[in-house]
PDB file of C-alpha atoms and ligand atoms in Angstrom:
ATOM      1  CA  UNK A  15      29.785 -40.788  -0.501  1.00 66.00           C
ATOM      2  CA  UNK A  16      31.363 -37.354  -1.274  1.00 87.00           C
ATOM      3  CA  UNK A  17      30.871 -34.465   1.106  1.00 88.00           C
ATOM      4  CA  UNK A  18      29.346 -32.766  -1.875  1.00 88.00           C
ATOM      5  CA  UNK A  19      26.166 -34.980  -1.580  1.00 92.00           C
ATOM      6  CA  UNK A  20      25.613 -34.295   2.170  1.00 91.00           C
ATOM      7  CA  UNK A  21      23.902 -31.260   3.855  1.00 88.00           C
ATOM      8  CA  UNK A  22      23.467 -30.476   6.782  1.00 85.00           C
ATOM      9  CA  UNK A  23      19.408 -29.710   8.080  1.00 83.00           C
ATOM     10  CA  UNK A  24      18.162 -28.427  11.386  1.00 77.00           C
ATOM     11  CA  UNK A  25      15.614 -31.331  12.619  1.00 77.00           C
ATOM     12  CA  UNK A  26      12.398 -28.865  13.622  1.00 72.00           C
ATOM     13  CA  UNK A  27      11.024 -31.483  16.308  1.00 73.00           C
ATOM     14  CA  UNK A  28      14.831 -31.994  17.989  1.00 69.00           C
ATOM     15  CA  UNK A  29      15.978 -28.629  17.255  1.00 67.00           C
ATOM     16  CA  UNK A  30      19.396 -30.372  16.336  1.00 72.00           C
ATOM     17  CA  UNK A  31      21.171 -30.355  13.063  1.00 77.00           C
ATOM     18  CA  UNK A  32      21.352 -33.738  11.274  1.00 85.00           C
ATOM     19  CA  UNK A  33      22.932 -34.716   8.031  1.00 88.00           C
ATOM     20  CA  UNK A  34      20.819 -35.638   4.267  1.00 90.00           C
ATOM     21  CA  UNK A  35      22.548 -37.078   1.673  1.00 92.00           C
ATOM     22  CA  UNK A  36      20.871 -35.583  -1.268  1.00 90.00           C
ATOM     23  CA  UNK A  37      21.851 -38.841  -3.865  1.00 91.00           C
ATOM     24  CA  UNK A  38      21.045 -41.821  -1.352  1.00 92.00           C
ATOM     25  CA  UNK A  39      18.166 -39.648   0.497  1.00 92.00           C
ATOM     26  CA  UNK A  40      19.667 -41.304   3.897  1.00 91.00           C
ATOM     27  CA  UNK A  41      19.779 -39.045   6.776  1.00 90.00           C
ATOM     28  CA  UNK A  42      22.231 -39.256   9.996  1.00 90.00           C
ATOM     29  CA  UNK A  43      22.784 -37.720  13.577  1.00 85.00           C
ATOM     30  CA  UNK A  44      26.157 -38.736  12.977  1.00 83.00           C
ATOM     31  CA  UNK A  45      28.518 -36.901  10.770  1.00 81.00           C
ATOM     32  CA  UNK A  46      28.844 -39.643   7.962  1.00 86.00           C
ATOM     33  CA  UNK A  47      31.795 -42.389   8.301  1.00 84.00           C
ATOM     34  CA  UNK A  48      35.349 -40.747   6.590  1.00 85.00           C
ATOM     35  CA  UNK A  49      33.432 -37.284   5.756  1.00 85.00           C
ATOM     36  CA  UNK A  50      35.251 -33.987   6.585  1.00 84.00           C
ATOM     37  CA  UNK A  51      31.823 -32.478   8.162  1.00 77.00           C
ATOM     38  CA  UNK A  52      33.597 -28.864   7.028  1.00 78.00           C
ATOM     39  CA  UNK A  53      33.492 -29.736   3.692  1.00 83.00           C
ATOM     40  CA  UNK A  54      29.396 -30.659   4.353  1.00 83.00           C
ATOM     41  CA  UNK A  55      27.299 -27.621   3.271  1.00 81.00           C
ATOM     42  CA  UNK A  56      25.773 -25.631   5.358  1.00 78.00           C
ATOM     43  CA  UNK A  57      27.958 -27.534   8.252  1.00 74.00           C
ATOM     44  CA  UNK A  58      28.015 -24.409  11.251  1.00 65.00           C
ATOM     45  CA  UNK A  59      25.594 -22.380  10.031  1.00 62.00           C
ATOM     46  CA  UNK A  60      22.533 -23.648  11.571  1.00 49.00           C
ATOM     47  CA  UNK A  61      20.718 -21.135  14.072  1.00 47.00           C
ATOM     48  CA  UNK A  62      18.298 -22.223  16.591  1.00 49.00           C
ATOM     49  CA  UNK A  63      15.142 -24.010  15.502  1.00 47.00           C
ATOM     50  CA  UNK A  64      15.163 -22.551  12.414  1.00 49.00           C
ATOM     51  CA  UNK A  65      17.865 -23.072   9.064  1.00 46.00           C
ATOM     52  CA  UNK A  66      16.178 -19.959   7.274  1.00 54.00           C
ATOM     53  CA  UNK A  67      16.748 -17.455   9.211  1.00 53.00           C
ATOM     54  CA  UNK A  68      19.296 -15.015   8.192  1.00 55.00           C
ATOM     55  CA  UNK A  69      22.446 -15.074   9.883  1.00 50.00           C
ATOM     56  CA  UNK A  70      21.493 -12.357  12.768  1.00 70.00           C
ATOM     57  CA  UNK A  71      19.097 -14.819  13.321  1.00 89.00           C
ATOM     58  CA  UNK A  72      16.265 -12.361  12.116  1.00 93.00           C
ATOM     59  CA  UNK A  73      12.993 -12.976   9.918  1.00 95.00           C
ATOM     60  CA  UNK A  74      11.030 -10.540   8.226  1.00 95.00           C
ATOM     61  CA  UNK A  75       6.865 -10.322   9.161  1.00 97.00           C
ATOM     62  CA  UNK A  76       3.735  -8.681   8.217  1.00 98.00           C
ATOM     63  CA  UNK A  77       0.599  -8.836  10.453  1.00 98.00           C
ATOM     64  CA  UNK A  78      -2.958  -8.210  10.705  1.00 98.00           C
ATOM     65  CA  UNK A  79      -3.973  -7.247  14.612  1.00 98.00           C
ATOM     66  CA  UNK A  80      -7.808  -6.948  15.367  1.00 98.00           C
ATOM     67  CA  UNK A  81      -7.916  -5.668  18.694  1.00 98.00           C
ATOM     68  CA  UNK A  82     -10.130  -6.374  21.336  1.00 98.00           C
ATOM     69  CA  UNK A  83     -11.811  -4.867  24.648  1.00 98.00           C
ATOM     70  CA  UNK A  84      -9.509  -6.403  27.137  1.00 98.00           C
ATOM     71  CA  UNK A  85      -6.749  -5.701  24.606  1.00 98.00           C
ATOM     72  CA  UNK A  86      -3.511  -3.992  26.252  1.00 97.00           C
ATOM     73  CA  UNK A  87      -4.722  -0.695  24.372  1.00 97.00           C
ATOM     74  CA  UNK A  88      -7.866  -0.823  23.191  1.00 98.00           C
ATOM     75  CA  UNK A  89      -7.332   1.819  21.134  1.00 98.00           C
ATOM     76  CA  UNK A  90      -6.066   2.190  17.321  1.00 98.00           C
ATOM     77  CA  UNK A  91      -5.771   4.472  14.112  1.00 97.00           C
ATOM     78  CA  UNK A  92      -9.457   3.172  13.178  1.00 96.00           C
ATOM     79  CA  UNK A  93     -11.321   3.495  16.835  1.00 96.00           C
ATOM     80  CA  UNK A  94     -10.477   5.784  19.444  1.00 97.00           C
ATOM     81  CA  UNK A  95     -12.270   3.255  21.948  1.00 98.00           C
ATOM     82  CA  UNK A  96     -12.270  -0.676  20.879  1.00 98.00           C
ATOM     83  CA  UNK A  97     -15.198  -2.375  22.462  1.00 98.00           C
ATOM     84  CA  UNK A  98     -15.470  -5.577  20.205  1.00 98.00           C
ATOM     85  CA  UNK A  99     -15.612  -8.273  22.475  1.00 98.00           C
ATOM     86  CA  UNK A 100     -12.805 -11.316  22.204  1.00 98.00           C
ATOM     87  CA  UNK A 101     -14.962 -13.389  20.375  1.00 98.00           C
ATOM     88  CA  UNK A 102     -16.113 -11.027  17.821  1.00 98.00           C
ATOM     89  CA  UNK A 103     -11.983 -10.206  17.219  1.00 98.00           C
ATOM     90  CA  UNK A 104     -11.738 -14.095  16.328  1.00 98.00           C
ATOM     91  CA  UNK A 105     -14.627 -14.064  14.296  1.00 98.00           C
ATOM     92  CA  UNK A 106     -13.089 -11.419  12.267  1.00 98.00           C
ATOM     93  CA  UNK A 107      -9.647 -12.871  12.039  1.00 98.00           C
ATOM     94  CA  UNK A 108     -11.047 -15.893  10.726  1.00 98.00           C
ATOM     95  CA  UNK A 109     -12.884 -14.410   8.286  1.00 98.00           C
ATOM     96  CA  UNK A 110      -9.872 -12.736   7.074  1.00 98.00           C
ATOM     97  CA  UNK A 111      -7.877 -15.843   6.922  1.00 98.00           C
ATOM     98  CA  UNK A 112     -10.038 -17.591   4.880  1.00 98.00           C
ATOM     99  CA  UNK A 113     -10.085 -14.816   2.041  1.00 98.00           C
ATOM    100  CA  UNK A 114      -5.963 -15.103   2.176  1.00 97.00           C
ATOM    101  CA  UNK A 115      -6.719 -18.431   2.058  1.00 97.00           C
ATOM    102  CA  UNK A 116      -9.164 -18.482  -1.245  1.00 97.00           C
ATOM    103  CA  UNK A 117      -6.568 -15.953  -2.290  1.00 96.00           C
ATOM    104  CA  UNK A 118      -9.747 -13.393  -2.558  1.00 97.00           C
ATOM    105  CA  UNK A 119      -7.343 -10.705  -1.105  1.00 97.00           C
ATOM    106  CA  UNK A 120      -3.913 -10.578   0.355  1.00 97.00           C
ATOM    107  CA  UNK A 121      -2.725  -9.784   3.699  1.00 98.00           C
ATOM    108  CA  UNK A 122      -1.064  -6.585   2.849  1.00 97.00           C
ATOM    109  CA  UNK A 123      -4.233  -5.640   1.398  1.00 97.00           C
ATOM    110  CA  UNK A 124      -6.757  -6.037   4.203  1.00 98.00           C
ATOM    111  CA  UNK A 125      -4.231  -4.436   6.708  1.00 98.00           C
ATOM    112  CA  UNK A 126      -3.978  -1.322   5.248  1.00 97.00           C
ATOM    113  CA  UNK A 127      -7.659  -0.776   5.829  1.00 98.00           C
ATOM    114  CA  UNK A 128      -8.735  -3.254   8.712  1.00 98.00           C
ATOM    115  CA  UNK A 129      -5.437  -4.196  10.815  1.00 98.00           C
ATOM    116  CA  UNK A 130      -5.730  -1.884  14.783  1.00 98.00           C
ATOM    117  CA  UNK A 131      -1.365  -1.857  14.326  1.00 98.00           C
ATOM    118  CA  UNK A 132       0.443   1.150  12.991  1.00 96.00           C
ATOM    119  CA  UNK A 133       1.900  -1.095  10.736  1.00 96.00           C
ATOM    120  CA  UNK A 134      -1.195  -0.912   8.885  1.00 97.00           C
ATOM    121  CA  UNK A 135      -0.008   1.824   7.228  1.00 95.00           C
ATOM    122  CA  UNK A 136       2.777  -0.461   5.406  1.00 95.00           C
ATOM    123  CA  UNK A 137       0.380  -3.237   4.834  1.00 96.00           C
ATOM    124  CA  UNK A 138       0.824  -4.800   8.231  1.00 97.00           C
ATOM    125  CA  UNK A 139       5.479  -4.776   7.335  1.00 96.00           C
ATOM    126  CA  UNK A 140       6.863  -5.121  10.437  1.00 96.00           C
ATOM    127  CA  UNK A 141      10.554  -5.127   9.245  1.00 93.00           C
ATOM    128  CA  UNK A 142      13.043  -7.751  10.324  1.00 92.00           C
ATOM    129  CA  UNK A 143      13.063  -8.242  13.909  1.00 93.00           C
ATOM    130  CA  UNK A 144      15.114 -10.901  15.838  1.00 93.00           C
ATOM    131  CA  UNK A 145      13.870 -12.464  19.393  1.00 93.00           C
ATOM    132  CA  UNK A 146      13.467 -10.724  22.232  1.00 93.00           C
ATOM    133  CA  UNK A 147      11.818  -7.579  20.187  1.00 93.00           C
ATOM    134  CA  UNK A 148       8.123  -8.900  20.180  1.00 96.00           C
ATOM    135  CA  UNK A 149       5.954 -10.583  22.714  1.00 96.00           C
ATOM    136  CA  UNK A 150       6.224 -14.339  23.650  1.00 96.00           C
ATOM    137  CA  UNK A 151       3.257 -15.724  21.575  1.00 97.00           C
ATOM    138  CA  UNK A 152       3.813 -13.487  18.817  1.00 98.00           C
ATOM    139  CA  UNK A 153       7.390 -14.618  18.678  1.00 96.00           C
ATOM    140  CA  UNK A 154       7.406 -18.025  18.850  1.00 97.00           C
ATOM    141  CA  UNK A 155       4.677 -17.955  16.201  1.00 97.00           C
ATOM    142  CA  UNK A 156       6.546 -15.716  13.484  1.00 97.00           C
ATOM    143  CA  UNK A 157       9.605 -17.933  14.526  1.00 96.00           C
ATOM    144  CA  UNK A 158       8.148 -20.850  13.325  1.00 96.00           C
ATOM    145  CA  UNK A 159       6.476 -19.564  10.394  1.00 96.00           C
ATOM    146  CA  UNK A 160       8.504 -21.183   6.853  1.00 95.00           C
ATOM    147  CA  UNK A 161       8.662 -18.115   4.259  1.00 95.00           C
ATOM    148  CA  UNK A 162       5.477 -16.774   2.870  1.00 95.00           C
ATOM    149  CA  UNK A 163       3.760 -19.218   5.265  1.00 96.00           C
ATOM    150  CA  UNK A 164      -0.052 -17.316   6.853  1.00 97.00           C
ATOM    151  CA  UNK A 165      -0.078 -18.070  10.436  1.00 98.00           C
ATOM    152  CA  UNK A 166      -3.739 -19.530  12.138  1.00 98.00           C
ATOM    153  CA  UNK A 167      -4.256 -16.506  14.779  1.00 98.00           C
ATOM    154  CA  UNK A 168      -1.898 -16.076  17.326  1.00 98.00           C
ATOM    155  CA  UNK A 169      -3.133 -14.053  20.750  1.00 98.00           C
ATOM    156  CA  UNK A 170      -0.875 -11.148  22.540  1.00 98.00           C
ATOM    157  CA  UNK A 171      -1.828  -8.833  24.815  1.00 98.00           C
ATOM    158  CA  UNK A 172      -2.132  -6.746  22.148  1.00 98.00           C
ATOM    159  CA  UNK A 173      -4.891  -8.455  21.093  1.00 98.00           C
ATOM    160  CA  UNK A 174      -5.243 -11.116  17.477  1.00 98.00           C
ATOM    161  CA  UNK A 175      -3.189 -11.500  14.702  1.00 98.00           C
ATOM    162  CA  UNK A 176      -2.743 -12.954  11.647  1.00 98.00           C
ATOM    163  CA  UNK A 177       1.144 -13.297  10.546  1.00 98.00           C
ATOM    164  CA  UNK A 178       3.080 -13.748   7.448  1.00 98.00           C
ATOM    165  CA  UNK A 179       6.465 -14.454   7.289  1.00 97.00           C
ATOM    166  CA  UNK A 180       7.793 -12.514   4.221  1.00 95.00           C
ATOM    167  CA  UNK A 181      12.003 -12.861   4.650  1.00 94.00           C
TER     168      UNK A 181
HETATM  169  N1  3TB B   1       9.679  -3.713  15.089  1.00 83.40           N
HETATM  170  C1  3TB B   1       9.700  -3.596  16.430  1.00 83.40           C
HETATM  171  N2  3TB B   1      10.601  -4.228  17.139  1.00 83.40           N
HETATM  172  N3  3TB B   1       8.769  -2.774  17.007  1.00 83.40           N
HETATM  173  C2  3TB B   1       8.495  -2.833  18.439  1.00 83.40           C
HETATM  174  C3  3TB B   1       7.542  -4.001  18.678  1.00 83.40           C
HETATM  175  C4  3TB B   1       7.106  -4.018  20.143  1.00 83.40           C
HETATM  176  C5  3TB B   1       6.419  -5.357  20.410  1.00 83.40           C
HETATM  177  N4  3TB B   1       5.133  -5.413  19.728  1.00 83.40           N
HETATM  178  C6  3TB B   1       4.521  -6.638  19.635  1.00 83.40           C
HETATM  179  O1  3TB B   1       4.974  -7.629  20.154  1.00 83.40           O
HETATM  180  C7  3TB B   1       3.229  -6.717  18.836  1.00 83.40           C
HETATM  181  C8  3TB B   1       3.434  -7.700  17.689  1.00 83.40           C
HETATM  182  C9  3TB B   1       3.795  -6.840  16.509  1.00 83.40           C
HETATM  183  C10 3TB B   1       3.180  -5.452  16.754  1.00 83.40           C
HETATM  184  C11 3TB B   1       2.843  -5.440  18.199  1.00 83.40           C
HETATM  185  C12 3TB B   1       2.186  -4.498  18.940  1.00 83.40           C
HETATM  186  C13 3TB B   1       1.861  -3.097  18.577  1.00 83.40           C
HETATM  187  C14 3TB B   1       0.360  -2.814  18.449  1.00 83.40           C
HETATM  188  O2  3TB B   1      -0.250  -3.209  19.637  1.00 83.40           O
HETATM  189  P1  3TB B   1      -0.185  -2.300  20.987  1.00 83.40           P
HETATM  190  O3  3TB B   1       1.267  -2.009  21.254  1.00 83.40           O
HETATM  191  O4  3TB B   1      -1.005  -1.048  20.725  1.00 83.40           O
HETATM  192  O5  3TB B   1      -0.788  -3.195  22.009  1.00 83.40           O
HETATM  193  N5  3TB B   1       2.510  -2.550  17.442  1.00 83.40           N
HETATM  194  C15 3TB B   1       3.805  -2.205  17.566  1.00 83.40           C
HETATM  195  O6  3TB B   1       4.521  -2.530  18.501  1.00 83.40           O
HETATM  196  C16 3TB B   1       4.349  -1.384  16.420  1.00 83.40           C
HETATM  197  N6  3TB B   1       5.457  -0.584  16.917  1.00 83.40           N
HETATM  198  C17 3TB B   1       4.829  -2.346  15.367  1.00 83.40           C
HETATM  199  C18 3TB B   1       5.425  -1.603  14.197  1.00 83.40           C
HETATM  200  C19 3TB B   1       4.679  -0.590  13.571  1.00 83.40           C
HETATM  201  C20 3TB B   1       5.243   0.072  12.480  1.00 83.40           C
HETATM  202  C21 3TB B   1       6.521  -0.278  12.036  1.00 83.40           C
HETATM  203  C22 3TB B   1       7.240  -1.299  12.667  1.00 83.40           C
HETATM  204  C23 3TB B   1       6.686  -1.959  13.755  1.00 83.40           C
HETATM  205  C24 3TB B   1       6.221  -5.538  21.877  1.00 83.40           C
HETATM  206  N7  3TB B   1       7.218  -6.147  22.513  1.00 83.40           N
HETATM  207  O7  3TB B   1       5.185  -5.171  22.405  1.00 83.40           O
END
């Protein structure tokens, strides 16, 4: 029953860190009977919500953004004036998600030419960001994103996105 055998994990439903014992695959809300929990790894690091993210608390994210007539700025590198209606912005998120998907094309790839962000122009890289940077939906949808996980399409004002966490 070692401390070496135990980690600590951040439960994503509770939001609270419990402890895994890696041999015995037994996991505990209580720090284990007669274990020094500093000894446990990863015992104090744990951030909010999620374990991965580096210690500022920051991820790393590429997006796609189709924009949209009632977008905040209908307006982009591509079209001066965006009049694509809501619906059609879905339609073509969708479709781009399922080529990730297939693996057809990446992300990165169908930003540069097709994503209304300036980011487009580094294949949708956003750089690391932390909370409080981007809007609520956006945020709480990169936040939840595991590494190199595609996000289904998350609305802002801005308008649609696809996401990919990359760090
Ligand atoms: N790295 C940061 N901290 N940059 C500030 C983010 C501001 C933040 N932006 C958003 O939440 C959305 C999601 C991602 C892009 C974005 C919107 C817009 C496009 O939508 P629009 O504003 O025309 O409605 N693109 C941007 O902001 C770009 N500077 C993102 C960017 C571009 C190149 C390099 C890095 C970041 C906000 N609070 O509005």
């Amino acid at each position: 029953n070692a401390a070496a055998n135990w980690e600590v994990r951040m439960s994503r439903s509770r939001k609270i860190a419990y402890y895994y014992n890696r041999v015995t695959k037994e996991s505990t809300w209580e720090i284990p009977q007669g274990i020094d929990p500093t000894k446990i790894k990863g015992y104090g690091e744990q951030r909010d919500g999620n374990p991965q993210e580096s210690g500022a608390g920051q991820i790393r994210a590429s997006h796609l953004l189709v924009k949209h007539i009632e977008s905040r700025r209908p307006s982009s590198w591509k079209e001066v004036r965006i009049t694509r209606t809501k619906e059609q912005a879905l339609a073509l998120i969708l479709a781009y998600r399922e080529r990730i998907e297939k693996g057809e094309t990446t992300l990165a790839e169908l930003a540069i030419t097709e994503s209304d962000c300036s980011s487009s122009k580094r294949g949708g890289d956003l750089g690391f960001f932390g909370r409080g940077q981007m809007q609520p939906s956006f945020e709480e949808a990169a936040f939840k994103l595991e590494v190199d996980q595609l996000s289904e399409p998350v609305w802002s004002d801005s308008g649609v996105h696809l996401i990919l966490r990359t760090q």
